[in-house]
XYZ file of C-alpha atoms in Angstrom:
777
model
C 10.578 -21.984 12.474
C 11.233 -22.657 16.158
C 13.928 -19.988 16.270
C 11.565 -17.374 14.883
C 8.894 -18.290 17.395
C 11.505 -17.714 20.069
C 12.444 -14.359 18.534
C 8.786 -13.358 18.451
C 8.268 -14.291 22.113
C 11.403 -12.436 23.148
C 10.381 -9.312 21.174
C 6.919 -9.417 22.692
C 8.333 -9.817 26.216
C 10.760 -6.957 25.676
C 7.906 -4.847 24.402
C 5.714 -5.675 27.390
C 8.584 -5.143 29.825
C 9.955 -2.006 28.195
C 10.055 1.005 30.509
C 7.330 2.801 28.591
C 4.841 -0.055 28.777
C 5.763 -1.257 32.245
C 5.561 2.274 33.559
C 2.134 2.583 32.003
C 1.007 -0.505 33.913
C 2.275 0.938 37.186
C 0.687 4.272 36.388
C -2.724 2.636 36.155
C -2.360 2.101 39.922
C -0.665 5.341 40.960
C -1.465 7.642 38.038
C -4.230 9.634 39.657
C -1.975 11.445 42.093
C 0.714 12.160 39.514
C -1.781 13.442 36.958
C -3.475 15.666 39.529
C -0.136 17.292 40.339
C 0.683 17.643 36.630
C -2.712 19.052 35.734
C -2.468 21.799 38.329
C -0.458 23.624 35.658
C -2.464 22.353 32.677
C -5.718 23.154 30.944
C -8.189 21.642 28.498
C -9.377 22.610 25.024
C -12.759 21.321 23.922
C -15.277 22.171 21.232
C -17.830 21.101 18.678
C -17.432 20.716 14.894
C -20.339 21.356 12.541
C -20.899 21.684 8.787
C -21.527 25.224 7.537
C -24.033 24.141 4.899
C -26.304 22.046 7.120
C -25.416 22.873 10.724
C -25.115 19.150 11.428
C -22.320 17.806 13.604
C -19.323 16.226 11.889
C -17.743 13.110 13.424
C -14.224 12.031 12.518
C -12.775 15.529 12.005
C -9.042 15.731 12.829
C -8.089 18.577 15.169
C -4.332 19.016 15.422
C -2.284 21.469 17.480
C 0.262 23.120 15.225
C 3.865 22.237 15.973
C 2.993 19.118 17.971
C 1.540 15.665 17.482
C -1.220 16.489 19.957
C -4.761 16.337 18.715
C -8.084 14.577 18.773
C -10.886 13.444 16.486
C -14.467 14.617 16.918
C -16.840 11.954 18.210
C -20.327 10.896 17.187
C -21.788 14.102 18.619
C -19.181 16.292 16.899
C -17.367 17.128 20.146
C -13.648 16.784 20.753
C -11.438 17.314 23.805
C -7.680 17.722 24.239
C -6.468 17.440 27.821
C -3.233 18.055 29.706
C -2.080 21.215 27.912
C 0.433 23.461 29.716
C -0.602 27.094 29.934
C 0.086 29.021 26.745
C -1.157 29.919 23.269
C -2.007 27.157 20.773
C -2.982 27.168 17.099
C -5.564 24.513 16.217
C -6.337 23.219 12.725
C -9.459 21.201 11.900
C -9.395 19.144 8.703
C -11.581 16.594 6.973
C -11.772 15.297 3.419
C -14.225 17.422 1.417
C -13.977 20.461 3.698
C -11.755 23.508 3.940
C -9.232 23.675 6.766
C -10.389 25.803 9.695
C -7.816 27.394 11.982
C -8.027 29.214 15.278
C -5.665 30.322 18.056
C -6.625 29.989 21.718
C -4.932 30.775 25.022
C -5.001 28.052 27.660
C -4.728 28.851 31.338
C -3.889 26.466 34.145
C -6.824 24.471 35.519
C -9.276 25.991 33.032
C -11.357 24.721 30.137
C -11.118 26.672 26.893
C -13.746 26.338 24.161
C -12.904 26.337 20.442
C -15.718 25.442 18.039
C -15.233 24.894 14.315
C -17.639 25.403 11.419
C -16.291 23.711 8.283
C -17.132 24.813 4.770
C -17.234 22.375 1.889
C -14.108 22.510 -0.254
C -13.717 22.251 -3.995
C -10.014 21.419 -3.758
C -8.538 18.440 -1.952
C -5.353 19.146 -0.015
C -6.481 18.459 3.542
C -5.684 14.792 3.984
C -3.171 13.778 6.617
C -0.218 11.736 5.315
C 2.577 9.978 7.203
C 4.689 8.014 4.716
C 7.020 10.668 3.315
C 8.440 11.972 6.598
C 7.348 9.392 9.180
C 5.121 11.867 11.033
C 1.529 13.017 10.430
C 1.266 16.145 8.282
C -1.368 17.788 6.139
C -0.710 16.992 2.483
C 0.044 20.589 1.531
C 2.615 20.830 4.335
C 4.662 17.707 3.623
C 8.005 18.225 1.837
C 7.772 14.791 0.168
C 5.347 14.459 -2.740
C 2.804 11.796 -1.831
C 0.098 10.253 -4.011
C -3.072 9.421 -2.066
C -5.820 6.924 -2.801
C -8.591 7.675 -0.324
C -11.527 5.522 0.666
C -14.078 7.588 -1.252
C -12.131 6.980 -4.468
C -12.024 3.225 -3.834
C -15.761 3.078 -3.144
C -16.619 5.057 -6.275
C -14.475 2.865 -8.525
C -15.657 -0.392 -6.880
C -12.155 -1.743 -6.411
C -11.719 -5.167 -4.811
C -8.176 -5.046 -3.472
C -4.912 -3.137 -3.165
C -3.849 -3.870 -6.761
C -6.986 -2.265 -8.194
C -6.814 0.649 -5.735
C -3.405 1.908 -6.899
C -3.730 1.141 -10.606
C -4.958 4.623 -11.601
C -2.208 6.692 -9.987
C 0.212 8.717 -12.093
C 3.577 7.005 -12.443
C 2.232 3.710 -11.065
C 1.654 0.562 -13.120
C 0.182 -2.728 -11.925
C 1.021 -5.464 -14.412
C 0.309 -9.159 -14.815
C 3.256 -11.508 -15.211
C 1.735 -14.948 -15.719
C -0.884 -16.293 -18.123
C -1.677 -19.158 -15.751
C -1.878 -17.821 -12.192
C -1.982 -14.039 -12.905
C 0.912 -13.116 -10.618
C 0.990 -9.298 -10.400
C 3.522 -6.678 -9.384
C 3.559 -2.902 -9.021
C 6.086 -0.778 -10.880
C 7.223 2.634 -9.637
C 9.597 4.618 -11.867
C 9.257 1.701 -14.290
C 11.337 -0.591 -12.028
C 10.364 -4.206 -11.350
C 8.149 -5.012 -8.399
C 10.880 -6.217 -6.044
C 12.247 -2.642 -5.981
C 9.062 -1.373 -4.274
C 8.432 -1.825 -0.544
C 4.827 -2.648 0.406
C 3.971 -1.423 3.917
C 0.992 -2.018 6.197
C 0.578 0.906 8.600
C 4.192 1.898 7.794
C 5.565 -1.536 8.780
C 7.424 -3.674 6.157
C 5.438 -6.873 6.789
C 4.639 -7.918 3.204
C 7.287 -10.606 2.754
C 8.727 -12.113 -0.433
C 6.208 -14.965 -0.453
C 3.264 -12.700 0.368
C 4.350 -10.364 -2.429
C 3.744 -13.000 -5.121
C -0.038 -12.587 -4.975
C -0.386 -10.145 -2.071
C -1.534 -7.137 -4.109
C -4.749 -9.012 -4.946
C -5.152 -10.633 -1.524
C -5.349 -7.496 0.636
C -9.059 -6.546 0.431
C -10.389 -3.012 0.127
C -12.446 -3.471 3.309
C -9.272 -3.232 5.424
C -7.943 -0.120 3.638
C -8.574 3.443 4.812
C -6.206 4.962 2.270
C -3.034 4.199 0.353
C -0.032 6.521 0.291
C 2.551 6.193 -2.489
C 5.974 7.821 -2.364
C 8.240 7.340 -5.384
C 12.034 7.344 -5.173
C 14.541 5.700 -2.837
C 13.015 5.252 0.611
C 15.666 3.241 2.439
C 16.472 6.165 4.765
C 13.194 5.480 6.603
C 12.111 1.982 5.591
C 15.309 0.026 4.935
C 15.971 -2.304 2.012
C 13.568 -3.003 -0.872
C 12.501 0.658 -1.106
C 14.645 1.348 -4.184
C 11.781 2.616 -6.361
C 9.586 3.806 -3.511
C 6.970 2.637 -1.039
C 3.270 1.792 -1.152
C 1.824 2.249 2.333
C -1.538 0.632 3.090
C -3.150 2.492 6.006
C -5.739 0.304 7.730
C -9.088 1.654 8.818
C -9.701 3.610 12.006
C -13.384 3.922 12.996
C -14.889 7.315 13.768
C -18.456 6.224 14.517
C -20.730 3.223 14.899
C -21.674 1.869 11.492
C -21.847 -1.246 9.387
C -21.763 -2.044 5.693
C -22.463 -5.016 3.453
C -21.332 -5.157 -0.154
C -22.415 -7.688 -2.804
C -20.746 -7.718 -6.217
C -21.116 -9.920 -9.249
C -18.685 -9.482 -12.126
C -18.520 -11.346 -15.394
C -16.148 -11.740 -18.331
C -18.369 -13.305 -20.977
C -19.640 -16.413 -19.115
C -16.909 -16.424 -16.480
C -18.336 -15.142 -13.194
C -16.661 -13.338 -10.298
C -18.722 -13.284 -7.072
C -17.714 -11.228 -4.042
C -19.276 -10.407 -0.658
C -17.685 -8.107 1.902
C -18.676 -6.330 5.073
C -17.445 -4.139 7.913
C -18.651 -3.382 11.419
C -17.258 -0.530 13.512
C -17.921 0.324 17.131
C -16.953 3.429 19.124
C -17.938 3.709 22.779
C -19.441 6.941 24.118
C -16.206 8.217 25.611
C -14.276 7.470 22.416
C -11.677 5.578 24.460
C -12.293 2.273 22.708
C -12.696 1.911 18.950
C -13.036 -1.324 17.002
C -13.560 -2.195 13.370
C -13.986 -5.701 11.907
C -14.046 -6.777 8.268
C -14.685 -9.963 6.310
C -14.703 -10.825 2.596
C -15.402 -13.888 0.464
C -14.610 -14.134 -3.246
C -14.952 -16.778 -5.955
C -13.687 -16.113 -9.478
C -14.124 -18.652 -12.258
C -11.422 -19.196 -14.911
C -11.574 -17.495 -18.292
C -10.116 -18.756 -21.592
C -9.617 -15.820 -23.947
C -8.243 -17.549 -27.049
C -10.154 -20.846 -26.969
C -7.160 -23.176 -26.546
C -8.597 -24.808 -23.406
C -6.127 -23.061 -21.087
C -7.034 -20.141 -18.868
C -5.768 -16.592 -19.319
C -7.463 -15.553 -16.065
C -7.330 -18.143 -13.307
C -9.663 -19.464 -10.690
C -9.677 -17.845 -7.212
C -11.441 -18.850 -4.010
C -10.524 -16.573 -1.125
C -11.609 -15.504 2.330
C -10.262 -12.711 4.503
C -11.166 -11.573 8.013
C -9.574 -9.122 10.410
C -9.931 -6.021 12.485
C -8.374 -3.134 14.387
C -8.695 -2.178 18.042
C -7.694 1.208 19.460
C -7.753 1.767 23.228
C -6.918 5.092 24.857
C -6.534 4.545 28.628
C -5.448 8.133 29.311
C -5.076 11.515 27.683
C -1.693 10.863 26.092
C -1.410 7.150 25.314
C -2.966 4.678 22.899
C -2.762 0.927 22.506
C -3.404 -0.269 18.935
C -3.854 -3.854 17.757
C -4.367 -5.106 14.213
C -4.937 -8.646 12.948
C -5.902 -10.253 9.661
C -6.197 -13.758 8.260
C -6.252 -14.413 4.516
C -6.808 -17.724 2.769
C -6.636 -18.030 -1.002
C -6.934 -21.009 -3.342
C -5.677 -19.966 -6.804
C -5.230 -22.016 -9.950
C -4.599 -21.523 -13.646
C -4.160 -23.886 -16.587
C -6.740 -26.480 -17.624
C -8.882 -29.402 -16.354
C -9.978 -27.573 -13.218
C -12.217 -30.477 -12.183
C -9.168 -32.735 -11.761
C -6.236 -32.592 -9.315
C -3.400 -30.322 -10.521
C -1.096 -33.214 -11.478
C -3.726 -34.630 -13.837
C -3.894 -31.398 -15.842
C -1.795 -30.677 -18.919
C -0.698 -27.414 -17.274
C -1.430 -26.271 -13.722
C -0.148 -23.489 -11.527
C -1.911 -23.918 -8.179
C -1.367 -22.334 -4.778
C -3.197 -22.690 -1.500
C -1.979 -19.865 0.695
C -2.695 -18.892 4.292
C -1.461 -15.648 5.820
C -1.722 -14.551 9.443
C -0.675 -10.973 10.046
C -0.947 -8.398 12.789
C 0.657 -5.755 14.940
C 0.674 -4.434 18.489
C 1.822 -0.923 19.319
C 1.871 1.527 22.175
C 2.016 5.279 21.430
C 2.382 7.970 24.051
C 3.000 11.692 24.178
C 4.263 12.472 27.708
C 4.627 16.173 26.860
C 3.471 18.348 23.952
C 7.044 18.277 22.626
C 7.899 14.587 22.915
C 6.200 11.391 21.747
C 7.231 7.812 21.085
C 5.865 4.574 19.677
C 6.936 0.997 20.442
C 5.659 -1.732 18.140
C 5.923 -5.333 17.050
C 4.454 -6.719 13.815
C 4.348 -10.162 12.278
C 3.269 -12.059 9.174
C 3.178 -15.851 8.974
C 2.639 -17.157 5.442
C 2.286 -20.788 4.384
C 1.774 -22.006 0.827
C 1.102 -25.396 -0.718
C 1.750 -25.290 -4.447
C 1.901 -27.110 -7.734
C 3.790 -25.696 -10.712
C 3.943 -28.262 -13.479
C 3.114 -29.455 -16.991
C 2.620 -32.836 -18.618
C 0.912 -34.407 -15.578
C 4.067 -34.421 -13.427
C 3.152 -35.927 -10.040
C 6.338 -34.588 -8.435
C 5.722 -30.890 -9.105
C 4.086 -30.239 -5.730
C 5.850 -28.047 -3.203
C 5.401 -26.029 -0.050
C 6.756 -22.786 1.348
C 6.877 -21.194 4.800
C 7.777 -17.549 5.311
C 7.570 -16.096 8.851
C 8.417 -12.417 9.186
C 8.736 -10.319 12.361
C 9.390 -6.603 12.758
C 9.820 -4.656 15.983
C 11.041 -1.211 16.788
C 10.928 2.026 18.706
C 10.369 5.469 17.211
C 10.390 8.850 18.954
C 10.132 12.503 17.992
C 11.063 15.676 19.816
C 10.254 19.262 18.879
C 12.728 22.071 19.561
C 11.527 25.379 18.221
C 11.618 25.123 14.420
C 13.114 21.614 14.495
C 11.393 18.249 14.830
C 13.823 15.404 15.450
C 12.819 11.807 14.706
C 14.954 8.894 15.865
C 14.213 5.218 15.693
C 15.366 1.641 15.834
C 13.969 -1.265 13.804
C 14.738 -4.970 13.780
C 13.348 -7.406 11.237
C 13.743 -11.184 10.893
C 12.635 -12.988 7.744
C 12.932 -16.713 6.992
C 12.078 -18.531 3.765
C 11.871 -22.300 3.506
C 10.780 -23.417 0.048
C 10.686 -26.964 -1.319
C 10.070 -27.791 -5.000
C 11.451 -31.345 -5.433
C 10.615 -31.616 -9.136
C 12.977 -28.730 -9.835
C 15.643 -29.668 -7.279
C 14.952 -26.430 -5.464
C 15.468 -26.405 -1.713
C 15.633 -22.916 -0.205
C 16.209 -22.515 3.530
C 17.359 -18.962 4.117
C 17.082 -16.596 7.048
C 17.635 -12.861 6.876
C 17.792 -10.160 9.514
C 18.219 -6.417 9.401
C 18.984 -3.911 12.133
C 18.296 -0.289 11.270
C 18.964 2.967 13.120
C 17.636 6.209 11.684
C 17.704 9.905 12.511
C 15.839 12.733 10.786
C 15.392 16.458 11.337
C 12.524 18.539 9.981
C 13.431 22.226 9.976
C 10.792 24.885 9.348
C 12.465 27.922 7.852
C 11.566 31.569 8.396
C 9.183 33.392 10.681
C 6.154 32.348 8.617
C 7.490 28.796 8.220
C 6.709 28.773 4.486
C 9.625 26.452 3.794
C 10.580 23.172 5.379
C 13.771 21.165 5.030
C 13.885 17.471 5.941
C 17.217 15.691 6.118
C 18.353 12.475 7.711
C 19.953 9.090 7.285
C 19.561 5.461 8.220
C 22.235 2.900 9.099
C 21.362 -0.708 8.173
C 23.211 -3.939 8.873
C 21.616 -6.645 6.753
C 22.681 -10.242 7.252
C 23.068 -10.771 3.485
C 25.442 -7.802 3.121
C 28.932 -7.806 4.572
C 29.158 -4.128 5.474
C 26.691 -1.705 7.013
C 24.907 0.605 4.571
C 24.193 4.292 5.144
C 21.172 5.737 3.309
C 20.924 9.566 3.426
C 18.067 11.742 2.209
C 17.084 15.401 1.944
C 13.771 16.983 0.909
C 12.651 20.602 0.612
C 9.232 22.214 0.422
C 8.813 25.911 -0.215
C 5.566 27.873 -0.495
C 6.206 30.289 -3.345
C 2.709 31.719 -2.862
C -0.517 30.714 -1.122
C -1.307 28.333 -3.975
C 2.087 27.426 -5.466
C 4.474 24.904 -3.898
C 7.925 23.661 -4.801
C 8.981 20.206 -3.686
C 12.322 18.605 -4.382
C 14.745 16.162 -2.887
C 17.444 13.554 -3.006
C 16.916 10.018 -1.683
C 18.817 6.751 -1.661
C 18.016 3.065 -1.537
C 19.508 -0.417 -1.535
C 18.346 -3.949 -2.236
C 19.875 -6.925 -0.462
C 20.731 -10.071 -2.484
C 18.015 -12.362 -1.138
C 15.141 -14.483 -2.447
C 12.485 -12.308 -4.105
C 8.816 -12.788 -4.878
C 9.292 -13.825 -8.520
C 11.807 -16.487 -7.394
C 9.003 -18.249 -5.522
C 6.833 -18.448 -8.647
C 7.633 -21.031 -11.338
C 6.364 -19.887 -14.721
C 5.655 -22.687 -17.184
C 7.529 -22.059 -20.439
C 7.519 -24.610 -23.261
C 6.385 -27.343 -20.885
C 9.236 -26.607 -18.464
C 9.393 -24.718 -15.186
C 11.275 -21.405 -15.251
C 13.553 -21.378 -12.209
C 15.399 -18.295 -10.902
C 18.415 -18.690 -8.633
C 20.808 -16.145 -7.142
C 24.486 -16.368 -8.033
C 26.707 -16.997 -5.009
C 28.634 -13.776 -5.667
C 25.517 -11.602 -6.026
C 26.019 -8.158 -4.465
C 23.437 -5.686 -3.253
C 21.916 -3.096 -5.558
C 22.326 0.543 -4.659
C 20.837 3.681 -6.098
C 19.705 7.246 -5.642
C 16.890 9.425 -6.925
C 16.720 13.166 -7.557
C 13.316 14.759 -8.034
C 11.760 18.190 -8.080
C 8.591 19.900 -9.202
C 5.956 22.570 -8.855
C 2.375 22.143 -7.678
C -0.456 24.653 -7.909
C -3.709 24.247 -6.008
C -6.153 27.101 -5.934
C -9.559 28.385 -6.920
C -10.073 29.985 -10.335
C -13.565 31.245 -11.272
C -15.212 29.047 -8.608
C -13.341 25.983 -9.859
C -10.791 24.100 -7.800
C -7.701 23.711 -9.950
C -4.677 21.479 -9.427
C -1.635 21.463 -11.713
C 1.688 19.792 -11.047
C 4.827 18.886 -12.927
C 7.507 16.717 -11.406
C 10.800 15.581 -12.886
C 12.814 12.603 -11.656
C 16.176 10.992 -12.283
C 17.085 7.600 -10.790
C 20.507 5.985 -10.938
C 21.005 2.332 -9.978
C 24.304 0.509 -9.581
C 25.032 -3.241 -9.700
C 21.549 -3.750 -11.145
C 20.050 -7.216 -10.731
C 19.680 -8.934 -14.124
C 18.695 -12.456 -15.190
C 20.924 -14.535 -17.439
C 19.804 -17.803 -19.009
C 21.605 -20.975 -17.931
C 19.288 -23.631 -19.345
C 20.289 -27.288 -19.120
C 18.600 -29.320 -21.928
C 19.010 -32.514 -19.877
C 16.551 -31.322 -17.191
C 12.940 -30.145 -17.061
C 14.114 -26.748 -15.860
C 14.295 -23.507 -17.782
C 16.909 -21.934 -15.523
C 18.037 -18.361 -14.952
C 20.662 -16.946 -12.644
C 20.406 -13.501 -11.093
C 23.630 -11.562 -11.595
C 24.817 -7.992 -11.147
C 24.753 -5.829 -14.240
C 26.525 -2.530 -14.656
C 23.808 -0.004 -13.896
C 20.632 1.766 -14.989
C 19.450 5.317 -15.557
C 15.752 6.229 -15.435
C 14.623 9.777 -16.116
C 11.271 11.290 -16.818
C 8.520 13.790 -16.141
C 5.091 13.405 -14.545
C 2.365 15.945 -15.313
C -0.953 16.018 -13.427
C -4.027 18.188 -13.872
C -7.271 18.286 -11.916
C -10.443 20.406 -11.921
C -13.199 20.267 -9.337
C -16.473 22.003 -8.668
C -19.334 21.054 -6.348
C -20.620 18.162 -8.443
C -17.826 17.378 -10.922
C -14.253 16.237 -10.480
C -11.781 15.674 -13.320
C -8.216 14.491 -12.868
C -5.569 13.201 -15.243
C -1.903 12.374 -15.261
C 0.738 11.335 -17.739
C 4.262 9.959 -17.332
C 6.997 10.292 -19.949
C 10.167 8.416 -19.095
C 13.231 6.739 -20.527
C 15.244 3.870 -19.040
C 18.731 3.007 -20.295
C 21.053 0.233 -19.148
C 24.765 1.032 -18.918
C 25.451 -2.266 -20.694
C 23.216 -4.516 -22.763
C 21.470 -7.261 -20.765
C 22.852 -10.783 -21.430
C 19.911 -12.627 -23.054
C 18.672 -10.344 -25.845
C 21.352 -7.613 -25.854
C 18.626 -5.077 -24.983
C 19.583 -1.692 -23.524
C 16.181 -0.702 -22.091
C 14.041 -2.132 -19.295
C 11.560 -4.787 -20.361
C 7.814 -4.187 -19.834
C 8.309 -0.455 -19.293
C 6.561 1.904 -21.731
C 8.003 5.334 -22.376
C 4.530 6.887 -22.158
C 1.555 5.996 -19.955
C -1.223 7.885 -18.226
C -4.720 7.934 -16.784
C -7.873 10.025 -16.451
C -10.718 9.981 -13.935
C -14.061 11.772 -13.955
C -16.542 11.688 -11.079
C -19.918 13.409 -11.506
C -22.566 13.738 -8.825
C -25.783 14.175 -10.778
C -27.764 14.372 -7.549
C -27.440 13.321 -3.933
C -28.599 9.868 -5.073
C -27.030 9.361 -8.501
C -23.263 9.317 -9.199
C -21.187 8.470 -12.252
C -17.503 7.589 -12.421
C -15.513 7.207 -15.624
C -11.841 6.300 -15.879
C -9.453 5.884 -18.778
C -5.994 4.385 -18.929
C -3.357 4.620 -21.665
C -0.397 2.222 -21.857
C 2.232 2.896 -24.485
C 4.193 0.361 -26.476
C 6.875 -1.619 -24.633
C 9.439 -4.356 -25.225
C 8.565 -7.797 -23.841
C 10.695 -10.984 -23.935
C 9.059 -14.005 -25.609
C 10.642 -17.391 -24.931
C 10.641 -20.462 -27.162
C 8.100 -23.224 -26.764
C 5.055 -22.230 -28.762
C 7.402 -20.183 -30.940
C 10.583 -21.666 -32.404
C 13.170 -19.368 -30.813
C 13.484 -16.640 -28.197
C 12.744 -13.152 -29.439
C 11.789 -9.661 -28.296
C 8.303 -8.368 -29.088
C 7.226 -4.758 -29.487
C 3.717 -4.504 -28.092
C 0.841 -2.406 -29.307
C -0.582 0.506 -27.320
C -3.696 0.178 -25.174
C -6.507 2.604 -24.326
C -9.191 1.373 -21.945
C -12.292 3.022 -20.469
C -14.322 2.117 -17.391
C -17.774 3.423 -16.466
C -19.592 2.920 -13.129
C -22.981 4.311 -12.075
C -24.296 4.246 -8.498
C -27.767 5.068 -7.211
C -28.696 5.395 -3.544
C -32.074 4.288 -2.252
C -33.659 4.734 1.157
C -34.704 1.559 2.950
C -36.138 2.936 6.155
C -33.267 3.363 8.579
C -30.863 1.859 6.040
C -29.275 3.216 2.877
C -28.800 0.933 -0.109
C -26.668 1.600 -3.180
C -27.219 -0.057 -6.536
C -24.167 -0.131 -8.809
C -23.591 -1.138 -12.417
C -20.508 -0.772 -14.523
C -18.416 -1.860 -17.473
C -14.637 -2.138 -17.235
C -12.455 -1.988 -20.351
C -15.382 -0.927 -22.520
C -13.193 -0.989 -25.631
C -12.140 -4.595 -24.867
C -8.566 -3.547 -25.625
C -6.681 -6.650 -24.524
C -3.642 -8.685 -25.542
C -4.435 -10.587 -28.755
C -1.316 -12.702 -29.326
C -1.200 -15.089 -26.356
C 0.657 -18.342 -26.947
C -1.508 -21.442 -27.455
C -1.386 -24.909 -25.904
C 0.684 -26.541 -23.206
C 4.011 -25.388 -24.725
C 3.108 -21.713 -24.364
C 5.290 -19.159 -22.617
C 2.988 -18.308 -19.703
C 5.172 -15.294 -18.912
C 4.437 -13.669 -22.262
C 1.767 -11.360 -20.845
C 1.375 -7.587 -21.133
C -1.217 -4.822 -21.219
C -4.530 -4.559 -19.301
C -5.156 -7.160 -16.610
C -8.651 -8.089 -17.855
C -10.741 -7.790 -21.047
C -14.236 -6.264 -21.002
C -15.851 -6.996 -17.621
C -19.395 -6.309 -16.444
C -20.325 -5.457 -12.863
C -23.549 -5.454 -10.856
C -23.492 -4.628 -7.174
C -25.584 -3.756 -4.171
C -24.350 -2.343 -0.868
C -26.200 -1.729 2.360
C -25.111 0.475 5.226
C -26.122 2.563 8.189
C -24.480 4.671 10.829
C -26.005 3.932 14.210
C -25.705 4.925 17.870
C -25.477 2.275 20.553
C -27.859 3.047 23.382
C -26.879 2.416 26.954
C -23.172 2.170 26.223
C -20.930 2.679 29.203
C -17.631 4.468 28.976
C -14.477 2.527 29.613
């Protein structure tokens, strides 16, 4: 631990003393003269953004200058300003969710101010969100060559999601599954691959460690999320190891105006209650130079016993989370950003919740604390060049108990500090945009579980260098080619690994796009999230260990598809079809090595031969002014090169060949809204280990079809706006019906929907407000 504190201090000092940051400090004293000389040849663009339907000003609209990363966001009064522009012609694009893109070209002269106002019309198709994950630079969704699924804040609010797991669960090709009957450990599957193949990012930084990944999907609250971007396929060329199946990028919130919100929710599964309170407060000063947002949440979920055997199928949770973001813009071209969050969760499953864990027949208990944050400095010295220096950290500590039969020795503890630092820059040369970067990460895991003779004390580091070129083809730039590679030297791998990628976008017409590409990934042989969870099977703890000769996984993905977005008979229509083929080599597999003389049910992770996953995703969406319908379906097949060692199976476990979703949002009036979702999960093969049953066997599960319905009604409370919400999740109560019973159950024999029928009542309160007498910084 001491060594990582030293690394963190050194990284922070290097960051503070780096030329970019140190020069910025000196410039605060001598900048005026330099900027005056520079601005003699520069001009300013300013303007106001309003809504066409109402004439009211629109805050938070993104105004970007085409071909650069220069831009601004409109303030509380709808005005924006972009300073320090060399003389010349510029094309500006204004975009905001729910509105059509507006574009204009202006000519800037030296030492002049040029006005460019925008009037935005409401849109019935959504393709105007800005995404960053696929290429590492901000682009409008319709312009990015890498297909990106987006979960925006409006969608999360409508569906009343609580956390990251619930936010991404209704995306095509994405499955969030439960893996433990006791503690409800969850993981996300992309391309059908297990959770450790997917990299979870926070603001594009890989700071969700192995320990945090055990329960992290449910611990990251929706209050901290602005949107989630999901890119499927190998992503190691930008984000290093773990991105074999793809990346899930949580983008934290950035305030656009002064506002606050309070949200009260009460859920229930029969008599088991789930209480939650959350709130946010954002503050933007008059000049827009300083922006802050704070959030806090508290949750208490009571255990639920579905089959009446006295043991929980859904565990007890007590959690608190608090955090915030600060953005400070000291000059026209630079920004300092800080993010911090603290999460505490007490989670337990099993029985006898009123007694200490070791006095229960079965208990899986964790008390986890996570401190996470980041500090970054971004600057654009010229319209053609920008850079970002950053350092991020996550410190996770867990006290735990995984045991059965009132074992007093089954307590343990785990520490997992993680630090990431790096430098990224981009430079535009005509039709080319070059991105180059350096990233260093240090990850340590110290885990003690004396009852199972498990003592893990491992440290990992990775140094990555990457280079990427984005080439816009043709005079009209209707096609774009992105190609690049990353060189990684991971401490757990003997040789350096090169991860190339290429992606192509071509506009076949104004409404029809082709996207395709080739990407690669690798996975280092280290301790993973499921290794730090001890499932109770037949009264024993299931332990996973890595073989000493375990090699890294490698793989590549090929994908391509067509997407249509246009207006047909006053309806916004979206249709897409995307095919994918993934090939993995030296696949990680588990082989049983149980010793009857111990209380361990032991597995070793070994390298298998390989895996092929191929499939098709089809999506369809229709939107008018008050109604939005969207649906998606995934058909895929996964085949192992050789049968896995325990059951001689040749397909991936827990991966259906067919699954899909549907969402309908209807705005009956400005006050009343309805949201309905449906989810289909096809049959899959699940391993079932002996304990409650006499011998190991494979089970073929049934199919599931669930429906959710949520209604929201807004009421005026003077200067405040309140929203009453009521809903039913899993209306059909389609839930697993063959759980094991008693203390000898296989707690890992879990599949299908995460919860049975659940009721929801909620009330939220909010208001946008202006702070009087605020002084600019």
